[in-house]
Coordinates of C-alpha atoms and ligand atoms in Angstrom, one line a residue:
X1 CA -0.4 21.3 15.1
X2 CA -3.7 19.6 13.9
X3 CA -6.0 18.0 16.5
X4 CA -6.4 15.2 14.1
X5 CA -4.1 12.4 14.3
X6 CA -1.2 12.8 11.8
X7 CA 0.6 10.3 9.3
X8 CA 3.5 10.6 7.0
X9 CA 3.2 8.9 4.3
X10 CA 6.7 7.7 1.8
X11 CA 6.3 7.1 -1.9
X12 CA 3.4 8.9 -3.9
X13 CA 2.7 5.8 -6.5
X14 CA -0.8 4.5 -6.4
X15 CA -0.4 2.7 -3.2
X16 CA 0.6 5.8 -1.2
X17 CA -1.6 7.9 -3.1
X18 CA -4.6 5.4 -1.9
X19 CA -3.7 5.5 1.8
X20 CA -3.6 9.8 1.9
X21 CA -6.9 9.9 0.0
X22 CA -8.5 7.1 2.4
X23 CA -6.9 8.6 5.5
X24 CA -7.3 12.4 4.2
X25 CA -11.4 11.6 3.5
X26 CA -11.3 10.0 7.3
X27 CA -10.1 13.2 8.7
X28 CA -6.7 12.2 9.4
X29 CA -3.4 14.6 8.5
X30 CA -1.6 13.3 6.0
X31 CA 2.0 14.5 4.7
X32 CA 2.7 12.9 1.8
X33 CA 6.3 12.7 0.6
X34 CA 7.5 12.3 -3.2
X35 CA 11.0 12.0 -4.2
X36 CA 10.0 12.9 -7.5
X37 CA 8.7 16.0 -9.2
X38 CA 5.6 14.7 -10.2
X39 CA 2.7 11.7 -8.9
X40 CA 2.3 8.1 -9.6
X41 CA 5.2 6.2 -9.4
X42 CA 5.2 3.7 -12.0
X43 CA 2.0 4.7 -13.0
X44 CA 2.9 8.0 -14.4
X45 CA 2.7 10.2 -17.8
X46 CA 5.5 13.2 -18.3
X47 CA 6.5 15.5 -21.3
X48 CA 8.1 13.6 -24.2
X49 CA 10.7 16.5 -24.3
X50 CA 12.7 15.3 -27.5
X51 CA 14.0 17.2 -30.4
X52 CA 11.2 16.1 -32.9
X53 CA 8.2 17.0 -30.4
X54 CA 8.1 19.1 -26.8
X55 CA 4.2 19.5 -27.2
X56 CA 3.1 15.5 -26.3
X57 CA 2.8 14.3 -22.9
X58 CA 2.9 10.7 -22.9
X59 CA 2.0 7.7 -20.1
X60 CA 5.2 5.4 -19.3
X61 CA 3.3 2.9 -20.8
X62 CA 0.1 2.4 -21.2
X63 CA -1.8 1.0 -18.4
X64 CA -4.9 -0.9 -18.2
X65 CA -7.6 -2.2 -15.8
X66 CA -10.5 -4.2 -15.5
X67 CA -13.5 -3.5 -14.1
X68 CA -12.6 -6.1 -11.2
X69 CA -10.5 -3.7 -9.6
X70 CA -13.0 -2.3 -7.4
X71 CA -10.7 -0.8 -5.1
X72 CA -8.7 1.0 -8.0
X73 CA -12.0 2.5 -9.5
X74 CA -13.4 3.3 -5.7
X75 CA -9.7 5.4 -5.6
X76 CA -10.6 7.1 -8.9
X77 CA -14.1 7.8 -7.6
X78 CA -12.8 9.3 -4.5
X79 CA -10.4 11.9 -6.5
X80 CA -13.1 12.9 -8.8
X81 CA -11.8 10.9 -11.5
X82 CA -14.2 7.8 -12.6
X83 CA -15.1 9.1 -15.6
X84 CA -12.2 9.8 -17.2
X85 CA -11.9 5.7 -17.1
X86 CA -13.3 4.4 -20.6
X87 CA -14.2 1.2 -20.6
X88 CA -14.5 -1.1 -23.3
X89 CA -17.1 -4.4 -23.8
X90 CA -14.9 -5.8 -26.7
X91 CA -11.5 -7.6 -27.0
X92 CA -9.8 -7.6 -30.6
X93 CA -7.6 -11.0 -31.2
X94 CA -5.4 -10.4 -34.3
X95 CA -3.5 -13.0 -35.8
X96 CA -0.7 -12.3 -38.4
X97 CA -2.2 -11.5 -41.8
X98 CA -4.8 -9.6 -40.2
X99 CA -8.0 -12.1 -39.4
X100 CA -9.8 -10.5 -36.0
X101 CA -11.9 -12.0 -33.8
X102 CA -14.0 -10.1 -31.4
X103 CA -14.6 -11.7 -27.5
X104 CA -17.3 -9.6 -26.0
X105 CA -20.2 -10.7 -23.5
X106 CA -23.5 -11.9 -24.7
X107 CA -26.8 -12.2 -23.4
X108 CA -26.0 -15.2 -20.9
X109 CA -25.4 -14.8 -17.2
X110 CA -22.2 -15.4 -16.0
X111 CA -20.2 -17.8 -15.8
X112 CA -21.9 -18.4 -19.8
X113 CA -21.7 -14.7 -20.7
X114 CA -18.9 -15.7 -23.4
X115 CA -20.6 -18.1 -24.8
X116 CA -21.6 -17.0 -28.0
X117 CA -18.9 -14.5 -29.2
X118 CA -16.2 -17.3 -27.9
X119 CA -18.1 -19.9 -30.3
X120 CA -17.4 -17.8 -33.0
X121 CA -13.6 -16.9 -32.1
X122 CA -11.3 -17.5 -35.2
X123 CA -7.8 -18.2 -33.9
X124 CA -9.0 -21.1 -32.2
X125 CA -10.2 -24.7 -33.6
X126 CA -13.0 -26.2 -32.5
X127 CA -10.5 -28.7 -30.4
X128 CA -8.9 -25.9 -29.0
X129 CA -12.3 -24.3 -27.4
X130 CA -13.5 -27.5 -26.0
X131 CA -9.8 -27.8 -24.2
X132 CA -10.1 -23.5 -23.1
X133 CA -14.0 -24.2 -21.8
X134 CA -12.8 -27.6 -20.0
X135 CA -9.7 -25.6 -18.4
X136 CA -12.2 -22.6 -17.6
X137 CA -14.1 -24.8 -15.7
X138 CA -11.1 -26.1 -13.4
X139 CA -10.4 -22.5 -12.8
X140 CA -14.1 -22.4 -11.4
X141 CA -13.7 -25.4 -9.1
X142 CA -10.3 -24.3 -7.9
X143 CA -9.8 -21.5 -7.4
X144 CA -10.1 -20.5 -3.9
X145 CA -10.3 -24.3 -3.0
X146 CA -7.5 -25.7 -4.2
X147 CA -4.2 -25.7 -1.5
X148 CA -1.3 -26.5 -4.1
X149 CA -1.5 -23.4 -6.1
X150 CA 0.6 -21.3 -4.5
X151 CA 3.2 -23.4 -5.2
X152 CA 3.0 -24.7 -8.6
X153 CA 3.6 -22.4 -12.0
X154 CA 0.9 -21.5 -14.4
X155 CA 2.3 -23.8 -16.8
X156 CA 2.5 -26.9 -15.0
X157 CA -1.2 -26.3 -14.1
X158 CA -2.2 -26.3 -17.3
X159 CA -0.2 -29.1 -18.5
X160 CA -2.0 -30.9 -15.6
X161 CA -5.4 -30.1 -17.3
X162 CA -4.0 -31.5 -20.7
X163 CA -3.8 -27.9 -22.1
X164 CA -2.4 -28.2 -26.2
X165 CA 1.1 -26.0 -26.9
X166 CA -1.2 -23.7 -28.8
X167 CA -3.8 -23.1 -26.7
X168 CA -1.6 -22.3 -24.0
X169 CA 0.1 -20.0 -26.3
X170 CA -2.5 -18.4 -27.6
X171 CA -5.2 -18.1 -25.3
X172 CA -3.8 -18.2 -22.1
X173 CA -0.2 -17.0 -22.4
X174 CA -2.0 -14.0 -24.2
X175 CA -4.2 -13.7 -21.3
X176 CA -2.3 -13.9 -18.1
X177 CA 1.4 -12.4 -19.7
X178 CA 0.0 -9.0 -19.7
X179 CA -2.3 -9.2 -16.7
X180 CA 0.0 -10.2 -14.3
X181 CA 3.5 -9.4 -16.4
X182 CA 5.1 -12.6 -16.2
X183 CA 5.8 -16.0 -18.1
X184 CA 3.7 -19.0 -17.6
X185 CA 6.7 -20.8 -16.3
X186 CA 7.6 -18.0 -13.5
X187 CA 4.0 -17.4 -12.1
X188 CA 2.5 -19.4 -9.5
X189 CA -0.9 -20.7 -10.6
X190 CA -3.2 -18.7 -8.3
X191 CA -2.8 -15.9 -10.0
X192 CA -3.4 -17.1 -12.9
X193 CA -6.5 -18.6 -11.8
X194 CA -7.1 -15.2 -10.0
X195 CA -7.0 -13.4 -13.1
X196 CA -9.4 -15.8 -15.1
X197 CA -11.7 -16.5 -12.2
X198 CA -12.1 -12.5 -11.4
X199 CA -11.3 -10.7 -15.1
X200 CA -13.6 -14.1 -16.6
X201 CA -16.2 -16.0 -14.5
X202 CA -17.7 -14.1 -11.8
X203 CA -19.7 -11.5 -12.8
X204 CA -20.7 -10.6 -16.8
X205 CA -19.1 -7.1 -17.1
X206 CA -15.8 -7.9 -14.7
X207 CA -13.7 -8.0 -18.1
X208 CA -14.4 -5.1 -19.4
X209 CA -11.4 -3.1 -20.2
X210 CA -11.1 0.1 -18.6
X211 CA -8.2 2.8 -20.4
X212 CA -7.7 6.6 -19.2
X213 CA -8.8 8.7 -21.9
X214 CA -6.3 10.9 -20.1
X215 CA -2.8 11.0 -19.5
X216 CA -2.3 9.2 -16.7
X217 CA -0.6 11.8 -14.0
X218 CA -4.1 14.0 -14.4
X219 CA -5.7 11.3 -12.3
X220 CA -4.0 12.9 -9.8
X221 CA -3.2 16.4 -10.5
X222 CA -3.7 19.2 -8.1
X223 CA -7.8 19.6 -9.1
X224 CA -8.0 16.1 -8.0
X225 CA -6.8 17.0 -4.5
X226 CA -8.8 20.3 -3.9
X227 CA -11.2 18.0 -2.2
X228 CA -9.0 17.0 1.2
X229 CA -7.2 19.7 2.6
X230 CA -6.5 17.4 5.1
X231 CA -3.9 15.8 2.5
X232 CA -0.5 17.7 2.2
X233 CA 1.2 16.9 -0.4
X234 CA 5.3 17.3 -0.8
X235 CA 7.0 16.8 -4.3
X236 CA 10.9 16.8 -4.4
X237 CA 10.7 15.3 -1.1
X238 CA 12.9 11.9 -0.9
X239 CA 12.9 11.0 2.7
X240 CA 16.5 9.3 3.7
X241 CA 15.9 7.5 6.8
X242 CA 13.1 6.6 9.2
X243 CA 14.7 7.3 12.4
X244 CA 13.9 5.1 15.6
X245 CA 13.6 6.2 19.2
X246 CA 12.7 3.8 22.2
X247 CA 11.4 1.0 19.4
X248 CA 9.3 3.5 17.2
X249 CA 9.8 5.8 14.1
X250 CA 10.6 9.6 15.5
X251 CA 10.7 11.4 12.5
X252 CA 11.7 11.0 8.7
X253 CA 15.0 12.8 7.6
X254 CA 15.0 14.3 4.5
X255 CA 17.6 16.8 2.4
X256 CA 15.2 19.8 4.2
X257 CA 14.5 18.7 7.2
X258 CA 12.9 16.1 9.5
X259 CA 9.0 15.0 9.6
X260 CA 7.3 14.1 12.3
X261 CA 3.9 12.5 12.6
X262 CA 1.9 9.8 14.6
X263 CA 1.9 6.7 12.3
X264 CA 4.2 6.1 9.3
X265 CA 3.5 4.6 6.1
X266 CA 6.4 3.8 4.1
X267 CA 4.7 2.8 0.1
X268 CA 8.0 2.0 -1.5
X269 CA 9.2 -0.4 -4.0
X270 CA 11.3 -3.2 -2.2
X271 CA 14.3 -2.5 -3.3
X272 CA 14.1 1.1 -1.6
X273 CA 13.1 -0.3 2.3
X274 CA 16.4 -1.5 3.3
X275 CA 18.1 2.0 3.4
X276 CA 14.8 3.8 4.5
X277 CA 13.6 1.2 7.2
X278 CA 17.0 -1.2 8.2
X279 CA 15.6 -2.1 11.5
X280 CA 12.4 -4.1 9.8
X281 CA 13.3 -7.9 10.1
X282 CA 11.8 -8.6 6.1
X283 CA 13.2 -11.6 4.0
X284 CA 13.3 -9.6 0.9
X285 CA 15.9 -12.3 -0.9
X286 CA 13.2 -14.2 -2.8
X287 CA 11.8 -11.0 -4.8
X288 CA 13.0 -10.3 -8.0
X289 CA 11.9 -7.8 -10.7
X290 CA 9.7 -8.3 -14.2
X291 CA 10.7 -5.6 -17.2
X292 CA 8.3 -4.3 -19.7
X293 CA 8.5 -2.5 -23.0
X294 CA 6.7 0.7 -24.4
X295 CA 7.0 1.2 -27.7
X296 CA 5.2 4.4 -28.7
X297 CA 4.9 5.2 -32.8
X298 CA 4.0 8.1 -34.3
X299 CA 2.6 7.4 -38.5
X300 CA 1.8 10.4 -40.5
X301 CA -1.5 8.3 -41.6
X302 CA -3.9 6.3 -39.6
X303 CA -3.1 2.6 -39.3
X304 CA -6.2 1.1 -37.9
X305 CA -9.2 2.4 -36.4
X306 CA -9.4 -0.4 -33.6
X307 CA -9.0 1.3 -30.2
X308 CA -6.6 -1.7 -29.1
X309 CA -5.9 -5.2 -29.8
X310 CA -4.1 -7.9 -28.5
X311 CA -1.8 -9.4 -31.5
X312 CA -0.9 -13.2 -31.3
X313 CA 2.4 -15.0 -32.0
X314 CA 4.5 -12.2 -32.0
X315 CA 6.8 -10.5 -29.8
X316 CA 4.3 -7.6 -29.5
X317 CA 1.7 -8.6 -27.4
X318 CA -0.9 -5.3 -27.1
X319 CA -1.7 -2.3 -29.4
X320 CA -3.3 0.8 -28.3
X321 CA -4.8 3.4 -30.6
X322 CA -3.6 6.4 -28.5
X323 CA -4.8 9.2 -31.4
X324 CA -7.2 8.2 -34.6
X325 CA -4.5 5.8 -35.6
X326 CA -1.8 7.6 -35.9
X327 CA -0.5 7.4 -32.7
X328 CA 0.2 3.5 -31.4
X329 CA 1.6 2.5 -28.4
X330 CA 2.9 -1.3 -28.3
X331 CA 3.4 -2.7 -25.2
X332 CA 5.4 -6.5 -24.5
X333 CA 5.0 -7.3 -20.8
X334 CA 7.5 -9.8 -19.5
X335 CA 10.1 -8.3 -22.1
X336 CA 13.2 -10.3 -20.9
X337 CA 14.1 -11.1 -24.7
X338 CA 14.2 -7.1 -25.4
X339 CA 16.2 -5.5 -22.1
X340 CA 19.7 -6.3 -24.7
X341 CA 18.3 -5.2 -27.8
X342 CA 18.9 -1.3 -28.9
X343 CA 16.3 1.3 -29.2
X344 CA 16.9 1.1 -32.7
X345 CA 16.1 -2.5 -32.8
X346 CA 13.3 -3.0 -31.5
X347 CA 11.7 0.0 -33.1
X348 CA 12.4 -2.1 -36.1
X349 CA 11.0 -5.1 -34.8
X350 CA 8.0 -3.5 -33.8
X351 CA 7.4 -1.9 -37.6
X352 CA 8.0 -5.1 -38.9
X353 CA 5.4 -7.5 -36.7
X354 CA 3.0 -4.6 -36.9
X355 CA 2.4 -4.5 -40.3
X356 CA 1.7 -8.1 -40.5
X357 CA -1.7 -7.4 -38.8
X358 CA -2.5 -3.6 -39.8
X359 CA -1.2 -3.5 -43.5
X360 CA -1.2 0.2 -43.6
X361 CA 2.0 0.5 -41.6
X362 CA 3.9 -0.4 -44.7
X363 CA 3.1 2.8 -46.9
X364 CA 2.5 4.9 -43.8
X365 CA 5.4 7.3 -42.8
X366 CA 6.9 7.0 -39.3
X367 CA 7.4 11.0 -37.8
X368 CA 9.5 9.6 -34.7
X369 CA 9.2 7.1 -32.1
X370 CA 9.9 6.1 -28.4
X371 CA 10.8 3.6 -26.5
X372 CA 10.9 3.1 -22.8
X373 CA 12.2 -0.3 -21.4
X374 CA 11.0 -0.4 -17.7
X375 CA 13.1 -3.1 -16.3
X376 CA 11.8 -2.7 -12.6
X377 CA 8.4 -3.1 -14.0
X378 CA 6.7 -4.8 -11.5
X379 CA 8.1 -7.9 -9.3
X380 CA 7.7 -11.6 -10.3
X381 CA 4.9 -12.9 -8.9
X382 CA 6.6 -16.2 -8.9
X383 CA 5.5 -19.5 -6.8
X384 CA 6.2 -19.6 -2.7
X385 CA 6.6 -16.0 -3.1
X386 CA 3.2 -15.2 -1.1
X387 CA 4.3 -15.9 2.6
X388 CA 7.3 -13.7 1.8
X389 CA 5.1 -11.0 0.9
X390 CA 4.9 -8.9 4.4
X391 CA 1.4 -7.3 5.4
X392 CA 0.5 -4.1 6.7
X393 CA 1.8 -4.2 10.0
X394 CA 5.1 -4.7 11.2
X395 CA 7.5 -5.0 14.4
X396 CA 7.2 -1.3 14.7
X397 CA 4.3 -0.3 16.3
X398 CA 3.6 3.3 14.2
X399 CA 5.6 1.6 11.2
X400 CA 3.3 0.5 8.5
X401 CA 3.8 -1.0 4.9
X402 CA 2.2 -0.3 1.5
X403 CA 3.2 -1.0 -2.5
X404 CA 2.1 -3.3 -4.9
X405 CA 4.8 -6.0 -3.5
X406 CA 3.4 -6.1 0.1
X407 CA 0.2 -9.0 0.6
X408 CA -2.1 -7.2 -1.3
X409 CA -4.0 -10.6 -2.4
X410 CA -3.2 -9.3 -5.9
X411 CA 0.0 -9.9 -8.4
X412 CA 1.5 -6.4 -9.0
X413 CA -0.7 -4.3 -10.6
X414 CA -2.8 -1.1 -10.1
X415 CA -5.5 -2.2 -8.5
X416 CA -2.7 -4.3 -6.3
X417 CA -1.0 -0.9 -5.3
X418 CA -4.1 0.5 -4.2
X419 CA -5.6 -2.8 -2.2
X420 CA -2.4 -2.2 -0.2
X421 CA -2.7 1.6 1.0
X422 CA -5.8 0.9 1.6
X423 CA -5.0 -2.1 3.8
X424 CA -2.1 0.0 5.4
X425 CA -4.5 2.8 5.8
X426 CA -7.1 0.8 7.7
X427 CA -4.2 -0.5 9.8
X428 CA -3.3 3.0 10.5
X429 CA -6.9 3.9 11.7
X430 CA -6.8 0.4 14.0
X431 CA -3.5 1.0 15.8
X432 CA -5.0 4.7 16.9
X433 CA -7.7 3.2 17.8
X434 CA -10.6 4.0 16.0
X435 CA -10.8 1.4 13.3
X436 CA -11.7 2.6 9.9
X437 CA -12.9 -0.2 6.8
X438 CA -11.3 1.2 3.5
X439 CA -11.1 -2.1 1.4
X440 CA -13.7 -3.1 -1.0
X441 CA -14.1 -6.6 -1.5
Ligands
FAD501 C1 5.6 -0.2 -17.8 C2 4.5 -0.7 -16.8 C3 3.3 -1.0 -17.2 C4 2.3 -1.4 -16.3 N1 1.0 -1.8 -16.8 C5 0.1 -2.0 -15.9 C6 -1.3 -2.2 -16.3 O1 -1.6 -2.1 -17.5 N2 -2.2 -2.4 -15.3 C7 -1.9 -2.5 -14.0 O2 -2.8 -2.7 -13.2 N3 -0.6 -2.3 -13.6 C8 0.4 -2.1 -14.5 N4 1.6 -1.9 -14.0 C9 1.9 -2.0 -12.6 C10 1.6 -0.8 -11.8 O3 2.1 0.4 -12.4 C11 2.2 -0.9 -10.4 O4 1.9 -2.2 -9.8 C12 1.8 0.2 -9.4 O5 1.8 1.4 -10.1 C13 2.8 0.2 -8.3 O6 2.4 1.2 -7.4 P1 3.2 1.4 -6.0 O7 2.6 2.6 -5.3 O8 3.1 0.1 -5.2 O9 4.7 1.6 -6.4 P2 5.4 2.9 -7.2 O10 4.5 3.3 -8.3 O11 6.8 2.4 -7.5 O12 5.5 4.0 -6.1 C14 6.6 4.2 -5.2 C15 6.9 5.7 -5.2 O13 7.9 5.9 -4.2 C16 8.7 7.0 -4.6 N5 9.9 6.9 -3.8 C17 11.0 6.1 -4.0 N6 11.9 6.4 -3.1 C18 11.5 7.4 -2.3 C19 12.0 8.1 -1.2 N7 13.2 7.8 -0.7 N8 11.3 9.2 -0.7 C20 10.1 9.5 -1.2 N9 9.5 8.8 -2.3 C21 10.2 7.8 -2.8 C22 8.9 6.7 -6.1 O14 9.3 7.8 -6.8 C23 7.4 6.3 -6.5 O15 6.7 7.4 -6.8 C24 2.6 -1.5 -14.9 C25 3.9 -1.1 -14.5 C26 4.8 -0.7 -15.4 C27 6.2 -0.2 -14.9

């Protein structure tokens, strides 16, 4: 048995895949266990496997970060894998018919680093930008000071600062629907006013948009690992219980045996803890689940040579160029109105909104398409839900908590995920008792 201390660690998505790398680089011993036959959870890529194409590997949906997620680019960093992140300094804002405007920082410090492409933004009046700058600047001067926002939605906040109908729909709702993959009228306003304040005001480049020019399970492939040996890592692996002895975790049954370690990390979705974990006291009651939609298209031309867009008015909220524009991916977070709707359906939906803003899609062919409705996206960051969220620790003294739901201080996302392995990680380090500082701020 290693000298080092050891910790078993459930659920290889980004959040338990943060904690082994931050334990494994501190020397620690880390089993990590994956039910699955591959790594990151709901951040994932996996052959397409259909009768029209077994060659293409493709991402669950795509998945996007800002360079605000410090802690998600310092996990990237750590696994070798930085520079597969492209980032991107412009945003594309496409109404139907086809005008685009570009929103991209200019020579002005921030907060004023917007100043001049945002002047020069189409889809909004010159009413409507006086009404976005005015509501920017009660993000600046709230957020972080304001008590209330916790428990108020988006929407009422922005009704409070006299925000018009259609600058809430399309500026903000355009915004904050696909960073934190809710509705305005389900999302308590601090996130919103993270998501601005971070993504918007703080520093000049923290909106720029990074997108793996790789799938997205070769962030962590095997190469990635070579680097901690210390980190062992178990596909196939779905643990069935956490057992407890005399008021601690013994060991973790699975279908080939039991694990034992030190410190256990469980990085599950919520839903998964009460069979896994029964004896932890947590009022999971007030969680409930956001779906999104991946629509992936496959033209036999090139539709548009813009790497990705935001499209307003629509059902369709982002496209990506995934291949010299012949491969899209359309993505609508928060896609409550799509979970009935067939495959067929909304594959013709998305042909006909698209080719409202790229005109090519209507003499270009469509080989075959895809499309994946992920209706445990992500939970629903919704107001009072924060002092539900449980931290690290818990009543179990070697029993620690990760996953995007736990109080990460961000709405579920990437960056979210890995905050909390981190923060579960560091907790590990302080209950052994030589305290370890993973968490960037
Ligand atoms: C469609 C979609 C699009 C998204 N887009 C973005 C985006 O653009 N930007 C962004 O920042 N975020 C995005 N997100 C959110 C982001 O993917 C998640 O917040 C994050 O990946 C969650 O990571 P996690 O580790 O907390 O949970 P998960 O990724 O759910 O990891 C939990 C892991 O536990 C495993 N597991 C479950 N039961 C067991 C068991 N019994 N034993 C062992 N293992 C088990 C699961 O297989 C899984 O791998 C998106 C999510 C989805 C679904």
């Amino acid at each position: 048995m290693s000298q080092n201390p050891s910790v078993a660690i459930v659920g290889g998505g980004l959040a338990g895949l943060a904690a082994s790398v931050a334990l494994g680089s501190a020397g620690y011993s880390v089993t990590l266990l994956e039910a699955r036959p591959f790594l990151g959870g709901r951040a994932t890529s996996y052959p397409l496997n259909t009768a029209e194409d077994t060659s293409t590997t493709i991402d669950n949906c795509q998945h996007v970060l800002l360079r605000c997620c410090t802690n998600l680019i310092d996990f990237y960093r750590r696994l070798g894998v930085a520079g597969n992140v492209h980032f991107y300094r412009e945003f594309y804002w496409i109404e139907p018919g086809g005008r685009t405007s570009v929103m991209k920082r200019g020579l002005l410090p921030a907060p004023l680093h917007f100043t001049e492409s945002f002047a020069r933004l189409k889809f909004l009046s010159v009413g409507d930008k006086v009404s976005v700058a005015n509501g920017l600047l009660s993000v600046k001067y709230e957020y972080g000071k304001r008590a209330d926002l916790e428990q108020m939605t988006m929407l009422d906040w922005l009704r409070e600062k006299r925000q018009t109908p259609r600058v809430i729909e399309r500026f903000w709702r355009q915004v904050l629907v696909s960073a934190i993959n809710e509705d305005l009228d389900r999302t308590a306003a601090v996130h919103g006013l993270q998501v601005f304040y971070l993504g918007f005001l703080a520093k000049a480049d923290s909106y720029e948009m990074g997108i793996p020019d790789v799938p997205l399970a070769d962030l962590y492939s095997e190469n990635a690992w070579a680097e901690y040996p210390e980190v062992k890592i178990r596909e196939r692996s779905a643990v069935q219980q956490a057992v407890m002895e005399n008021g601690r975790v013994s060991k973790l049954t699975t279908a080939s045996g039991a694990i034992t370690a030190d410190s256990y990390i469980l990085a599950l979705p919520f839903e998964r803890l009460g069979t896994i974990a029964p004896e932890l006291d947590l009022n999971l009651s007030s969680f409930t689940h956001s779906p999104i939609t991946g629509i992936h298209l496959w033209f036999d031309r090139p539709i548009t040579d813009l790497p990705h867009a935001t499209l307003l008015d629509r059902t369709i909220q982002w496209m990506f160029n995934k291949k010299e524009g012949k491969y899209i991916q359309l993505v609508v977070s928060a896609s409550r109105s799509l979970m009935q709707m067939s495959r067929e359906d909304i594959i013709a939906l998305a042909l006909k909104e698209l080719q409202e803003f790229f005109p090519a899609v209507k003499e270009a062919q469509l080989d075959h398409a895809h499309v994946i409705k992920e209706v445990r996206a992500t939970f629903s960051a919704a107001p009072n839900l924060e002092q539900h969220r449980p931290v690290s620790t818990t009543t179990i003294p070697n029993l620690f908590l990760a996953g995007d739901w736990t109080r990460s201080g961000w709405p579920a996302t990437m960056e979210g995920a890995v905050r909390s392995g981190y923060l579960a990680a560091e907790a590990v380090t302080k209950s052994l008792g030589t305290p370890q500082r993973f968490l960037k701020p």
